[in-house]
mmCIF file with all atom_site columns, C-alpha atoms in Angstrom:
data_model
loop_
_atom_site.group_PDB
_atom_site.id
_atom_site.type_symbol
_atom_site.label_atom_id
_atom_site.label_alt_id
_atom_site.label_comp_id
_atom_site.label_asym_id
_atom_site.label_entity_id
_atom_site.label_seq_id
_atom_site.pdbx_PDB_ins_code
_atom_site.Cartn_x
_atom_site.Cartn_y
_atom_site.Cartn_z
_atom_site.occupancy
_atom_site.B_iso_or_equiv
_atom_site.pdbx_formal_charge
_atom_site.auth_seq_id
_atom_site.auth_comp_id
_atom_site.auth_asym_id
_atom_site.auth_atom_id
_atom_site.pdbx_PDB_model_num
ATOM 1   C CA . ALA A 1 1   ? -2.838  2.429   16.967  1.00 78.00 ? 217 ALA A CA 1
ATOM 2   C CA . GLN A 1 2   ? -1.638  4.430   14.016  1.00 88.00 ? 218 GLN A CA 1
ATOM 3   C CA . SER A 1 3   ? -4.085  5.844   11.499  1.00 92.00 ? 219 SER A CA 1
ATOM 4   C CA . VAL A 1 4   ? -4.359  8.057   8.453   1.00 95.00 ? 220 VAL A CA 1
ATOM 5   C CA . ALA A 1 5   ? -7.219  10.315  7.399   1.00 97.00 ? 221 ALA A CA 1
ATOM 6   C CA . GLN A 1 6   ? -7.764  11.497  3.860   1.00 97.00 ? 222 GLN A CA 1
ATOM 7   C CA . PRO A 1 7   ? -10.762 13.818  4.234   1.00 96.00 ? 223 PRO A CA 1
ATOM 8   C CA . GLU A 1 8   ? -11.556 14.198  0.532   1.00 96.00 ? 224 GLU A CA 1
ATOM 9   C CA . ASP A 1 9   ? -12.956 11.311  -1.494  1.00 95.00 ? 225 ASP A CA 1
ATOM 10  C CA . GLN A 1 10  ? -12.241 13.223  -4.693  1.00 97.00 ? 226 GLN A CA 1
ATOM 11  C CA . VAL A 1 11  ? -10.310 16.321  -5.720  1.00 98.00 ? 227 VAL A CA 1
ATOM 12  C CA . ASN A 1 12  ? -10.998 18.029  -9.027  1.00 98.00 ? 228 ASN A CA 1
ATOM 13  C CA . VAL A 1 13  ? -8.500  20.483  -10.487 1.00 98.00 ? 229 VAL A CA 1
ATOM 14  C CA . ALA A 1 14  ? -8.038  22.122  -13.862 1.00 98.00 ? 230 ALA A CA 1
ATOM 15  C CA . GLU A 1 15  ? -4.976  21.209  -15.886 1.00 98.00 ? 231 GLU A CA 1
ATOM 16  C CA . GLY A 1 16  ? -2.156  23.652  -15.193 1.00 97.00 ? 232 GLY A CA 1
ATOM 17  C CA . ASN A 1 17  ? -3.494  24.668  -11.777 1.00 98.00 ? 233 ASN A CA 1
ATOM 18  C CA . PRO A 1 18  ? -1.775  23.751  -8.509  1.00 97.00 ? 234 PRO A CA 1
ATOM 19  C CA . LEU A 1 19  ? -3.157  20.722  -6.699  1.00 97.00 ? 235 LEU A CA 1
ATOM 20  C CA . THR A 1 20  ? -3.285  19.669  -3.055  1.00 98.00 ? 236 THR A CA 1
ATOM 21  C CA . VAL A 1 21  ? -4.380  16.308  -1.688  1.00 98.00 ? 237 VAL A CA 1
ATOM 22  C CA . LYS A 1 22  ? -4.830  16.370  2.073   1.00 98.00 ? 238 LYS A CA 1
ATOM 23  C CA . CYS A 1 23  ? -3.650  13.866  4.651   1.00 98.00 ? 239 CYS A CA 1
ATOM 24  C CA . THR A 1 24  ? -3.526  13.868  8.442   1.00 98.00 ? 240 THR A CA 1
ATOM 25  C CA . TYR A 1 25  ? -2.067  11.123  10.582  1.00 96.00 ? 241 TYR A CA 1
ATOM 26  C CA . SER A 1 26  ? -2.016  9.772   14.100  1.00 94.00 ? 242 SER A CA 1
ATOM 27  C CA . VAL A 1 27  ? 0.880   7.777   15.512  1.00 90.00 ? 243 VAL A CA 1
ATOM 28  C CA . SER A 1 28  ? 2.751   7.624   18.776  1.00 86.00 ? 244 SER A CA 1
ATOM 29  C CA . GLY A 1 29  ? 6.365   8.621   18.371  1.00 84.00 ? 245 GLY A CA 1
ATOM 30  C CA . ASN A 1 30  ? 8.051   9.819   15.224  1.00 86.00 ? 246 ASN A CA 1
ATOM 31  C CA . PRO A 1 31  ? 6.151   9.076   12.028  1.00 90.00 ? 247 PRO A CA 1
ATOM 32  C CA . TYR A 1 32  ? 7.390   7.787   8.724   1.00 91.00 ? 248 TYR A CA 1
ATOM 33  C CA . LEU A 1 33  ? 5.035   9.161   6.074   1.00 93.00 ? 249 LEU A CA 1
ATOM 34  C CA . PHE A 1 34  ? 4.464   8.089   2.495   1.00 94.00 ? 250 PHE A CA 1
ATOM 35  C CA . TRP A 1 35  ? 2.442   8.864   -0.596  1.00 96.00 ? 251 TRP A CA 1
ATOM 36  C CA . TYR A 1 36  ? 1.566   6.194   -3.159  1.00 94.00 ? 252 TYR A CA 1
ATOM 37  C CA . VAL A 1 37  ? -0.367  6.497   -6.428  1.00 95.00 ? 253 VAL A CA 1
ATOM 38  C CA . GLN A 1 38  ? -2.560  3.820   -7.994  1.00 93.00 ? 254 GLN A CA 1
ATOM 39  C CA . TYR A 1 39  ? -3.489  3.862   -11.648 1.00 89.00 ? 255 TYR A CA 1
ATOM 40  C CA . PRO A 1 40  ? -6.387  1.666   -12.884 1.00 82.00 ? 256 PRO A CA 1
ATOM 41  C CA . ASN A 1 41  ? -5.511  -2.044  -13.041 1.00 75.00 ? 257 ASN A CA 1
ATOM 42  C CA . ARG A 1 42  ? -1.993  -1.364  -11.803 1.00 79.00 ? 258 ARG A CA 1
ATOM 43  C CA . GLY A 1 43  ? -0.208  -1.740  -8.522  1.00 81.00 ? 259 GLY A CA 1
ATOM 44  C CA . LEU A 1 44  ? 0.521   1.092   -6.150  1.00 89.00 ? 260 LEU A CA 1
ATOM 45  C CA . GLN A 1 45  ? 3.573   3.155   -7.028  1.00 91.00 ? 261 GLN A CA 1
ATOM 46  C CA . PHE A 1 46  ? 5.763   4.857   -4.459  1.00 90.00 ? 262 PHE A CA 1
ATOM 47  C CA . LEU A 1 47  ? 5.836   8.660   -4.867  1.00 93.00 ? 263 LEU A CA 1
ATOM 48  C CA . LEU A 1 48  ? 7.725   10.054  -1.883  1.00 92.00 ? 264 LEU A CA 1
ATOM 49  C CA . LYS A 1 49  ? 8.466   9.672   1.798   1.00 91.00 ? 265 LYS A CA 1
ATOM 50  C CA . TYR A 1 50  ? 9.279   11.689  4.905   1.00 92.00 ? 266 TYR A CA 1
ATOM 51  C CA . ILE A 1 51  ? 11.523  10.126  7.511   1.00 88.00 ? 267 ILE A CA 1
ATOM 52  C CA . THR A 1 52  ? 13.452  13.005  9.021   1.00 85.00 ? 268 THR A CA 1
ATOM 53  C CA . GLY A 1 53  ? 15.035  16.290  8.045   1.00 86.00 ? 269 GLY A CA 1
ATOM 54  C CA . ASP A 1 54  ? 13.604  18.925  5.748   1.00 90.00 ? 270 ASP A CA 1
ATOM 55  C CA . ASN A 1 55  ? 9.837   19.219  6.140   1.00 93.00 ? 271 ASN A CA 1
ATOM 56  C CA . LEU A 1 56  ? 9.366   19.653  2.389   1.00 95.00 ? 272 LEU A CA 1
ATOM 57  C CA . VAL A 1 57  ? 10.096  16.451  0.519   1.00 94.00 ? 273 VAL A CA 1
ATOM 58  C CA . LYS A 1 58  ? 10.240  16.092  -3.234  1.00 94.00 ? 274 LYS A CA 1
ATOM 59  C CA . GLY A 1 59  ? 9.260   12.950  -5.070  1.00 92.00 ? 275 GLY A CA 1
ATOM 60  C CA . SER A 1 60  ? 8.491   11.474  -8.441  1.00 89.00 ? 276 SER A CA 1
ATOM 61  C CA . TYR A 1 61  ? 6.660   13.207  -11.305 1.00 91.00 ? 277 TYR A CA 1
ATOM 62  C CA . GLY A 1 62  ? 7.062   16.687  -9.794  1.00 94.00 ? 278 GLY A CA 1
ATOM 63  C CA . PHE A 1 63  ? 5.089   15.918  -6.631  1.00 96.00 ? 279 PHE A CA 1
ATOM 64  C CA . GLU A 1 64  ? 6.096   17.198  -3.220  1.00 97.00 ? 280 GLU A CA 1
ATOM 65  C CA . ALA A 1 65  ? 4.693   16.969  0.270   1.00 97.00 ? 281 ALA A CA 1
ATOM 66  C CA . GLU A 1 66  ? 5.030   19.065  3.379   1.00 95.00 ? 282 GLU A CA 1
ATOM 67  C CA . PHE A 1 67  ? 5.338   17.527  6.819   1.00 96.00 ? 283 PHE A CA 1
ATOM 68  C CA . ASN A 1 68  ? 3.710   19.642  9.521   1.00 96.00 ? 284 ASN A CA 1
ATOM 69  C CA . LYS A 1 69  ? 4.252   18.159  12.953  1.00 94.00 ? 285 LYS A CA 1
ATOM 70  C CA . SER A 1 70  ? 2.021   20.575  14.859  1.00 94.00 ? 286 SER A CA 1
ATOM 71  C CA . GLN A 1 71  ? -0.912  19.909  12.563  1.00 96.00 ? 287 GLN A CA 1
ATOM 72  C CA . THR A 1 72  ? -0.016  16.213  12.089  1.00 96.00 ? 288 THR A CA 1
ATOM 73  C CA . SER A 1 73  ? -0.430  16.685  8.367   1.00 97.00 ? 289 SER A CA 1
ATOM 74  C CA . PHE A 1 74  ? 1.407   15.536  5.261   1.00 98.00 ? 290 PHE A CA 1
ATOM 75  C CA . HIS A 1 75  ? -0.384  17.128  2.298   1.00 98.00 ? 291 HIS A CA 1
ATOM 76  C CA . LEU A 1 76  ? 0.624   16.194  -1.244  1.00 98.00 ? 292 LEU A CA 1
ATOM 77  C CA . LYS A 1 77  ? 1.158   19.065  -3.668  1.00 98.00 ? 293 LYS A CA 1
ATOM 78  C CA . LYS A 1 78  ? 2.102   19.786  -7.244  1.00 97.00 ? 294 LYS A CA 1
ATOM 79  C CA . PRO A 1 79  ? 2.535   23.270  -8.745  1.00 97.00 ? 295 PRO A CA 1
ATOM 80  C CA . SER A 1 80  ? 0.933   22.469  -12.095 1.00 97.00 ? 296 SER A CA 1
ATOM 81  C CA . ALA A 1 81  ? -1.404  19.511  -12.596 1.00 97.00 ? 297 ALA A CA 1
ATOM 82  C CA . LEU A 1 82  ? -1.359  17.291  -15.678 1.00 97.00 ? 298 LEU A CA 1
ATOM 83  C CA . VAL A 1 83  ? -4.244  15.235  -17.036 1.00 96.00 ? 299 VAL A CA 1
ATOM 84  C CA . SER A 1 84  ? -1.983  12.192  -16.640 1.00 94.00 ? 300 SER A CA 1
ATOM 85  C CA . ASP A 1 85  ? -1.881  12.827  -12.872 1.00 96.00 ? 301 ASP A CA 1
ATOM 86  C CA . SER A 1 86  ? -5.482  11.615  -12.631 1.00 96.00 ? 302 SER A CA 1
ATOM 87  C CA . ALA A 1 87  ? -5.354  8.577   -10.378 1.00 96.00 ? 303 ALA A CA 1
ATOM 88  C CA . LEU A 1 88  ? -6.016  7.346   -6.846  1.00 96.00 ? 304 LEU A CA 1
ATOM 89  C CA . TYR A 1 89  ? -3.617  8.672   -4.213  1.00 97.00 ? 305 TYR A CA 1
ATOM 90  C CA . PHE A 1 90  ? -2.918  6.999   -0.885  1.00 97.00 ? 306 PHE A CA 1
ATOM 91  C CA . CYS A 1 91  ? -1.250  8.531   2.150   1.00 97.00 ? 307 CYS A CA 1
ATOM 92  C CA . ALA A 1 92  ? 0.407   6.099   4.566   1.00 94.00 ? 308 ALA A CA 1
ATOM 93  C CA . VAL A 1 93  ? 2.142   6.121   7.937   1.00 92.00 ? 309 VAL A CA 1
ATOM 94  C CA . SER A 1 94  ? 4.341   3.813   9.949   1.00 88.00 ? 310 SER A CA 1
ATOM 95  C CA . GLY A 1 95  ? 6.171   4.032   13.243  1.00 81.00 ? 311 GLY A CA 1
ATOM 96  C CA . GLY A 1 96  ? 5.315   4.089   16.893  1.00 69.00 ? 312 GLY A CA 1
ATOM 97  C CA . LEU A 1 97  ? 4.139   0.965   18.609  1.00 68.00 ? 313 LEU A CA 1
ATOM 98  C CA . GLY A 1 98  ? 3.243   -0.704  15.331  1.00 62.00 ? 314 GLY A CA 1
ATOM 99  C CA . GLY A 1 99  ? 6.844   -0.665  14.247  1.00 70.00 ? 315 GLY A CA 1
ATOM 100 C CA . TYR A 1 100 ? 8.246   0.780   11.075  1.00 74.00 ? 316 TYR A CA 1
ATOM 101 C CA . GLN A 1 101 ? 7.529   -2.200  8.852   1.00 77.00 ? 317 GLN A CA 1
ATOM 102 C CA . LYS A 1 102 ? 3.755   -2.141  9.331   1.00 82.00 ? 318 LYS A CA 1
ATOM 103 C CA . VAL A 1 103 ? 2.471   0.630   7.105   1.00 88.00 ? 319 VAL A CA 1
ATOM 104 C CA . THR A 1 104 ? -1.090  1.881   7.551   1.00 90.00 ? 320 THR A CA 1
ATOM 105 C CA . PHE A 1 105 ? -2.784  3.337   4.478   1.00 94.00 ? 321 PHE A CA 1
ATOM 106 C CA . GLY A 1 106 ? -5.615  5.826   4.174   1.00 96.00 ? 322 GLY A CA 1
ATOM 107 C CA . ILE A 1 107 ? -8.677  5.045   2.085   1.00 95.00 ? 323 ILE A CA 1
ATOM 108 C CA . GLY A 1 108 ? -7.412  7.055   -0.843  1.00 96.00 ? 324 GLY A CA 1
ATOM 109 C CA . THR A 1 109 ? -8.333  10.256  -2.682  1.00 98.00 ? 325 THR A CA 1
ATOM 110 C CA . LYS A 1 110 ? -9.304  10.229  -6.318  1.00 97.00 ? 326 LYS A CA 1
ATOM 111 C CA . LEU A 1 111 ? -7.633  13.044  -8.226  1.00 97.00 ? 327 LEU A CA 1
ATOM 112 C CA . GLN A 1 112 ? -9.358  14.169  -11.401 1.00 97.00 ? 328 GLN A CA 1
ATOM 113 C CA . VAL A 1 113 ? -7.463  16.660  -13.548 1.00 97.00 ? 329 VAL A CA 1
ATOM 114 C CA . ILE A 1 114 ? -9.788  18.339  -16.022 1.00 97.00 ? 330 ILE A CA 1
ATOM 115 C CA . PRO A 1 115 ? -8.379  19.333  -19.422 1.00 95.00 ? 331 PRO A CA 1
ATOM 116 C CA . GLY B 2 1   ? 11.946  -9.996  -13.281 1.00 54.00 ? 102 GLY B CA 1
ATOM 117 C CA . ALA B 2 2   ? 11.751  -6.256  -13.309 1.00 75.00 ? 103 ALA B CA 1
ATOM 118 C CA . GLY B 2 3   ? 8.829   -5.989  -10.940 1.00 91.00 ? 104 GLY B CA 1
ATOM 119 C CA . VAL B 2 4   ? 6.745   -7.855  -8.394  1.00 94.00 ? 105 VAL B CA 1
ATOM 120 C CA . SER B 2 5   ? 4.702   -10.516 -10.129 1.00 96.00 ? 106 SER B CA 1
ATOM 121 C CA . GLN B 2 6   ? 1.465   -11.911 -8.720  1.00 96.00 ? 107 GLN B CA 1
ATOM 122 C CA . SER B 2 7   ? -0.597  -14.797 -9.997  1.00 97.00 ? 108 SER B CA 1
ATOM 123 C CA . PRO B 2 8   ? -3.307  -15.399 -10.814 1.00 97.00 ? 109 PRO B CA 1
ATOM 124 C CA . ARG B 2 9   ? -4.538  -11.901 -11.708 1.00 95.00 ? 110 ARG B CA 1
ATOM 125 C CA . TYR B 2 10  ? -8.117  -12.968 -11.114 1.00 97.00 ? 111 TYR B CA 1
ATOM 126 C CA . LYS B 2 11  ? -9.541  -15.841 -9.097  1.00 98.00 ? 112 LYS B CA 1
ATOM 127 C CA . VAL B 2 12  ? -13.162 -16.832 -8.649  1.00 98.00 ? 113 VAL B CA 1
ATOM 128 C CA . ALA B 2 13  ? -13.726 -19.310 -5.862  1.00 98.00 ? 114 ALA B CA 1
ATOM 129 C CA . LYS B 2 14  ? -16.842 -21.006 -4.591  1.00 97.00 ? 115 LYS B CA 1
ATOM 130 C CA . ARG B 2 15  ? -17.524 -20.455 -0.923  1.00 97.00 ? 116 ARG B CA 1
ATOM 131 C CA . GLY B 2 16  ? -15.704 -23.085 1.078   1.00 97.00 ? 117 GLY B CA 1
ATOM 132 C CA . GLN B 2 17  ? -13.003 -23.637 -1.527  1.00 98.00 ? 118 GLN B CA 1
ATOM 133 C CA . ASP B 2 18  ? -9.308  -23.257 -0.695  1.00 98.00 ? 119 ASP B CA 1
ATOM 134 C CA . VAL B 2 19  ? -7.193  -20.831 -2.740  1.00 98.00 ? 120 VAL B CA 1
ATOM 135 C CA . ALA B 2 20  ? -3.474  -20.119 -3.086  1.00 98.00 ? 121 ALA B CA 1
ATOM 136 C CA . LEU B 2 21  ? -2.125  -16.799 -4.273  1.00 98.00 ? 122 LEU B CA 1
ATOM 137 C CA . ARG B 2 22  ? 1.456   -16.479 -5.443  1.00 98.00 ? 123 ARG B CA 1
ATOM 138 C CA . CYS B 2 23  ? 3.905   -13.598 -5.236  1.00 98.00 ? 124 CYS B CA 1
ATOM 139 C CA . ASP B 2 24  ? 7.280   -13.375 -6.972  1.00 97.00 ? 125 ASP B CA 1
ATOM 140 C CA . PRO B 2 25  ? 9.154   -10.433 -5.460  1.00 96.00 ? 126 PRO B CA 1
ATOM 141 C CA . ILE B 2 26  ? 11.968  -8.518  -7.078  1.00 93.00 ? 127 ILE B CA 1
ATOM 142 C CA . SER B 2 27  ? 15.120  -10.606 -6.984  1.00 92.00 ? 128 SER B CA 1
ATOM 143 C CA . GLY B 2 28  ? 17.247  -9.741  -3.977  1.00 89.00 ? 129 GLY B CA 1
ATOM 144 C CA . HIS B 2 29  ? 14.497  -7.949  -2.067  1.00 91.00 ? 130 HIS B CA 1
ATOM 145 C CA . VAL B 2 30  ? 14.739  -8.849  1.577   1.00 90.00 ? 131 VAL B CA 1
ATOM 146 C CA . SER B 2 31  ? 11.256  -7.940  2.741   1.00 91.00 ? 132 SER B CA 1
ATOM 147 C CA . LEU B 2 32  ? 7.900   -9.106  1.478   1.00 94.00 ? 133 LEU B CA 1
ATOM 148 C CA . PHE B 2 33  ? 4.493   -7.865  2.555   1.00 94.00 ? 134 PHE B CA 1
ATOM 149 C CA . TRP B 2 34  ? 0.927   -8.978  1.924   1.00 97.00 ? 135 TRP B CA 1
ATOM 150 C CA . TYR B 2 35  ? -1.929  -6.488  1.994   1.00 96.00 ? 136 TYR B CA 1
ATOM 151 C CA . GLN B 2 36  ? -5.686  -6.887  1.499   1.00 97.00 ? 137 GLN B CA 1
ATOM 152 C CA . GLN B 2 37  ? -7.563  -4.130  -0.320  1.00 94.00 ? 138 GLN B CA 1
ATOM 153 C CA . ALA B 2 38  ? -11.329 -4.254  -0.161  1.00 94.00 ? 139 ALA B CA 1
ATOM 154 C CA . LEU B 2 39  ? -13.375 -2.308  -2.682  1.00 91.00 ? 140 LEU B CA 1
ATOM 155 C CA . GLY B 2 40  ? -13.168 1.424   -2.005  1.00 88.00 ? 141 GLY B CA 1
ATOM 156 C CA . GLN B 2 41  ? -10.682 1.013   0.818   1.00 91.00 ? 142 GLN B CA 1
ATOM 157 C CA . GLY B 2 42  ? -6.979  1.415   1.299   1.00 92.00 ? 143 GLY B CA 1
ATOM 158 C CA . PRO B 2 43  ? -4.678  -1.578  1.574   1.00 94.00 ? 144 PRO B CA 1
ATOM 159 C CA . GLU B 2 44  ? -4.666  -3.251  4.982   1.00 95.00 ? 145 GLU B CA 1
ATOM 160 C CA . PHE B 2 45  ? -1.613  -5.029  6.342   1.00 93.00 ? 146 PHE B CA 1
ATOM 161 C CA . LEU B 2 46  ? -1.793  -8.807  6.569   1.00 96.00 ? 147 LEU B CA 1
ATOM 162 C CA . THR B 2 47  ? 1.704   -10.119 7.157   1.00 95.00 ? 148 THR B CA 1
ATOM 163 C CA . TYR B 2 48  ? 5.409   -9.423  6.692   1.00 92.00 ? 149 TYR B CA 1
ATOM 164 C CA . PHE B 2 49  ? 8.467   -11.552 5.932   1.00 94.00 ? 150 PHE B CA 1
ATOM 165 C CA . GLN B 2 50  ? 12.116  -10.735 6.221   1.00 92.00 ? 151 GLN B CA 1
ATOM 166 C CA . ASN B 2 51  ? 13.820  -13.367 4.078   1.00 93.00 ? 152 ASN B CA 1
ATOM 167 C CA . GLU B 2 52  ? 12.087  -16.622 5.068   1.00 95.00 ? 153 GLU B CA 1
ATOM 168 C CA . ALA B 2 53  ? 11.112  -15.479 8.543   1.00 95.00 ? 154 ALA B CA 1
ATOM 169 C CA . GLN B 2 54  ? 7.544   -14.351 9.109   1.00 95.00 ? 155 GLN B CA 1
ATOM 170 C CA . LEU B 2 55  ? 8.109   -11.509 11.546  1.00 92.00 ? 156 LEU B CA 1
ATOM 171 C CA . ASP B 2 56  ? 4.583   -10.187 11.828  1.00 91.00 ? 157 ASP B CA 1
ATOM 172 C CA . LYS B 2 57  ? 1.291   -11.893 11.040  1.00 93.00 ? 158 LYS B CA 1
ATOM 173 C CA . SER B 2 58  ? -0.897  -9.754  13.230  1.00 91.00 ? 159 SER B CA 1
ATOM 174 C CA . GLY B 2 59  ? -3.035  -8.584  10.317  1.00 93.00 ? 160 GLY B CA 1
ATOM 175 C CA . LEU B 2 60  ? -4.209  -12.019 9.187   1.00 96.00 ? 161 LEU B CA 1
ATOM 176 C CA . PRO B 2 61  ? -7.979  -11.897 9.801   1.00 95.00 ? 162 PRO B CA 1
ATOM 177 C CA . SER B 2 62  ? -8.438  -15.493 10.915  1.00 94.00 ? 163 SER B CA 1
ATOM 178 C CA . ASP B 2 63  ? -6.708  -18.835 11.167  1.00 95.00 ? 164 ASP B CA 1
ATOM 179 C CA . ARG B 2 64  ? -8.038  -19.602 7.684   1.00 97.00 ? 165 ARG B CA 1
ATOM 180 C CA . PHE B 2 65  ? -5.291  -17.352 6.324   1.00 98.00 ? 166 PHE B CA 1
ATOM 181 C CA . PHE B 2 66  ? -1.763  -18.689 6.091   1.00 97.00 ? 167 PHE B CA 1
ATOM 182 C CA . ALA B 2 67  ? 1.336   -17.298 4.378   1.00 98.00 ? 168 ALA B CA 1
ATOM 183 C CA . GLU B 2 68  ? 4.736   -18.772 3.729   1.00 97.00 ? 169 GLU B CA 1
ATOM 184 C CA . ARG B 2 69  ? 8.025   -17.870 2.081   1.00 97.00 ? 170 ARG B CA 1
ATOM 185 C CA . PRO B 2 70  ? 10.071  -21.030 2.568   1.00 95.00 ? 171 PRO B CA 1
ATOM 186 C CA . GLU B 2 71  ? 13.203  -20.076 0.618   1.00 93.00 ? 172 GLU B CA 1
ATOM 187 C CA . GLY B 2 72  ? 13.116  -16.342 1.172   1.00 90.00 ? 173 GLY B CA 1
ATOM 188 C CA . SER B 2 73  ? 11.920  -15.490 -2.323  1.00 93.00 ? 174 SER B CA 1
ATOM 189 C CA . VAL B 2 74  ? 8.508   -16.605 -3.655  1.00 97.00 ? 175 VAL B CA 1
ATOM 190 C CA . SER B 2 75  ? 5.630   -16.329 -1.202  1.00 98.00 ? 176 SER B CA 1
ATOM 191 C CA . THR B 2 76  ? 2.226   -17.960 -1.146  1.00 98.00 ? 177 THR B CA 1
ATOM 192 C CA . LEU B 2 77  ? -0.859  -16.687 0.644   1.00 98.00 ? 178 LEU B CA 1
ATOM 193 C CA . LYS B 2 78  ? -3.326  -19.472 1.265   1.00 98.00 ? 179 LYS B CA 1
ATOM 194 C CA . ILE B 2 79  ? -6.936  -18.989 2.278   1.00 98.00 ? 180 ILE B CA 1
ATOM 195 C CA . GLN B 2 80  ? -8.838  -22.025 3.471   1.00 98.00 ? 181 GLN B CA 1
ATOM 196 C CA . ARG B 2 81  ? -12.613 -22.433 3.328   1.00 98.00 ? 182 ARG B CA 1
ATOM 197 C CA . THR B 2 82  ? -13.097 -19.094 1.596   1.00 98.00 ? 183 THR B CA 1
ATOM 198 C CA . GLN B 2 83  ? -15.966 -16.856 2.682   1.00 97.00 ? 184 GLN B CA 1
ATOM 199 C CA . GLN B 2 84  ? -17.642 -14.019 0.809   1.00 96.00 ? 185 GLN B CA 1
ATOM 200 C CA . GLU B 2 85  ? -15.988 -11.459 3.058   1.00 96.00 ? 186 GLU B CA 1
ATOM 201 C CA . ASP B 2 86  ? -12.627 -12.654 1.739   1.00 97.00 ? 187 ASP B CA 1
ATOM 202 C CA . SER B 2 87  ? -13.424 -11.062 -1.626  1.00 97.00 ? 188 SER B CA 1
ATOM 203 C CA . ALA B 2 88  ? -10.798 -8.370  -2.170  1.00 97.00 ? 189 ALA B CA 1
ATOM 204 C CA . VAL B 2 89  ? -7.640  -7.550  -4.063  1.00 96.00 ? 190 VAL B CA 1
ATOM 205 C CA . TYR B 2 90  ? -4.615  -9.144  -2.431  1.00 97.00 ? 191 TYR B CA 1
ATOM 206 C CA . LEU B 2 91  ? -1.492  -7.075  -2.923  1.00 96.00 ? 192 LEU B CA 1
ATOM 207 C CA . CYS B 2 92  ? 2.069   -8.224  -2.509  1.00 96.00 ? 193 CYS B CA 1
ATOM 208 C CA . ALA B 2 93  ? 4.945   -5.790  -2.045  1.00 93.00 ? 194 ALA B CA 1
ATOM 209 C CA . SER B 2 94  ? 8.660   -6.195  -1.647  1.00 92.00 ? 195 SER B CA 1
ATOM 210 C CA . SER B 2 95  ? 11.450  -3.965  -0.475  1.00 89.00 ? 196 SER B CA 1
ATOM 211 C CA . LEU B 2 96  ? 15.199  -4.031  -0.793  1.00 84.00 ? 197 LEU B CA 1
ATOM 212 C CA . GLU B 2 97  ? 15.793  -3.529  2.911   1.00 75.00 ? 198 GLU B CA 1
ATOM 213 C CA . GLY B 2 98  ? 14.242  -4.633  6.120   1.00 63.00 ? 199 GLY B CA 1
ATOM 214 C CA . THR B 2 99  ? 11.474  -2.182  6.758   1.00 59.00 ? 200 THR B CA 1
ATOM 215 C CA . GLY B 2 100 ? 10.605  -0.724  3.395   1.00 57.00 ? 201 GLY B CA 1
ATOM 216 C CA . VAL B 2 101 ? 10.829  2.786   4.722   1.00 60.00 ? 202 VAL B CA 1
ATOM 217 C CA . HIS B 2 102 ? 13.956  3.929   2.958   1.00 62.00 ? 203 HIS B CA 1
ATOM 218 C CA . TYR B 2 103 ? 13.218  2.738   -0.546  1.00 68.00 ? 204 TYR B CA 1
ATOM 219 C CA . GLY B 2 104 ? 9.461   2.354   -0.338  1.00 77.00 ? 205 GLY B CA 1
ATOM 220 C CA . TYR B 2 105 ? 7.577   -0.712  -1.318  1.00 85.00 ? 206 TYR B CA 1
ATOM 221 C CA . THR B 2 106 ? 7.306   -2.023  -4.876  1.00 89.00 ? 207 THR B CA 1
ATOM 222 C CA . PHE B 2 107 ? 3.817   -3.415  -5.273  1.00 91.00 ? 208 PHE B CA 1
ATOM 223 C CA . GLY B 2 108 ? 2.555   -6.087  -7.612  1.00 93.00 ? 209 GLY B CA 1
ATOM 224 C CA . SER B 2 109 ? -0.656  -5.591  -9.601  1.00 92.00 ? 210 SER B CA 1
ATOM 225 C CA . GLY B 2 110 ? -2.552  -7.772  -7.170  1.00 94.00 ? 211 GLY B CA 1
ATOM 226 C CA . THR B 2 111 ? -4.834  -10.774 -7.322  1.00 96.00 ? 212 THR B CA 1
ATOM 227 C CA . ARG B 2 112 ? -8.538  -9.993  -7.388  1.00 96.00 ? 213 ARG B CA 1
ATOM 228 C CA . LEU B 2 113 ? -10.336 -12.731 -5.453  1.00 98.00 ? 214 LEU B CA 1
ATOM 229 C CA . THR B 2 114 ? -14.087 -13.068 -5.815  1.00 98.00 ? 215 THR B CA 1
ATOM 230 C CA . VAL B 2 115 ? -15.858 -15.609 -3.607  1.00 97.00 ? 216 VAL B CA 1
ATOM 231 C CA . VAL B 2 116 ? -19.283 -16.629 -4.888  1.00 97.00 ? 217 VAL B CA 1
#
């Protein structure tokens, strides 16, 4: 079965500093990897995805993520955090025996950007 | 509409009551997904439609849960004889193409179901 681990319940970072939100995954075969963001009382919003190709993928709002096959990781990064980035971030994976349409989400990491 | 619309936004049901949750996907989106998000957890897959065909319902927790999309657009998730453990936010998502992997999902704001 495929799974995602987000080891940090919460990440605190000062505004203007770089941020990293960690994610590791487990899936048989080639993974499709995603990051979604959830603001209070709103639906999840798609940020970026990795399917194939360049290990560094760029997404919305200046976010990027790096796929590392040997470490089975897909950490989310941003060079300079904004207070408006404060939200709940979900890493997700699909592929393998579960098929590409069944996406498995992590439990989420709360990002708090401190002014 | 411009986004995925779910109704009602909030539903309180007495234990044993039947409920129906509605999802209006983005017009023209082929795929539609239902997820259940318990408090403090990530969304968990329930079921998946491609047009009107329900291709995967392996995530439905029991036979009390039933989903349909009869004309390939609006979908309804029905829960019969609700139990307290059914309390969660039910999220609907749609995607332009079959798997959702190329364009990502567009999620609705969800229906928060509370069973008392």
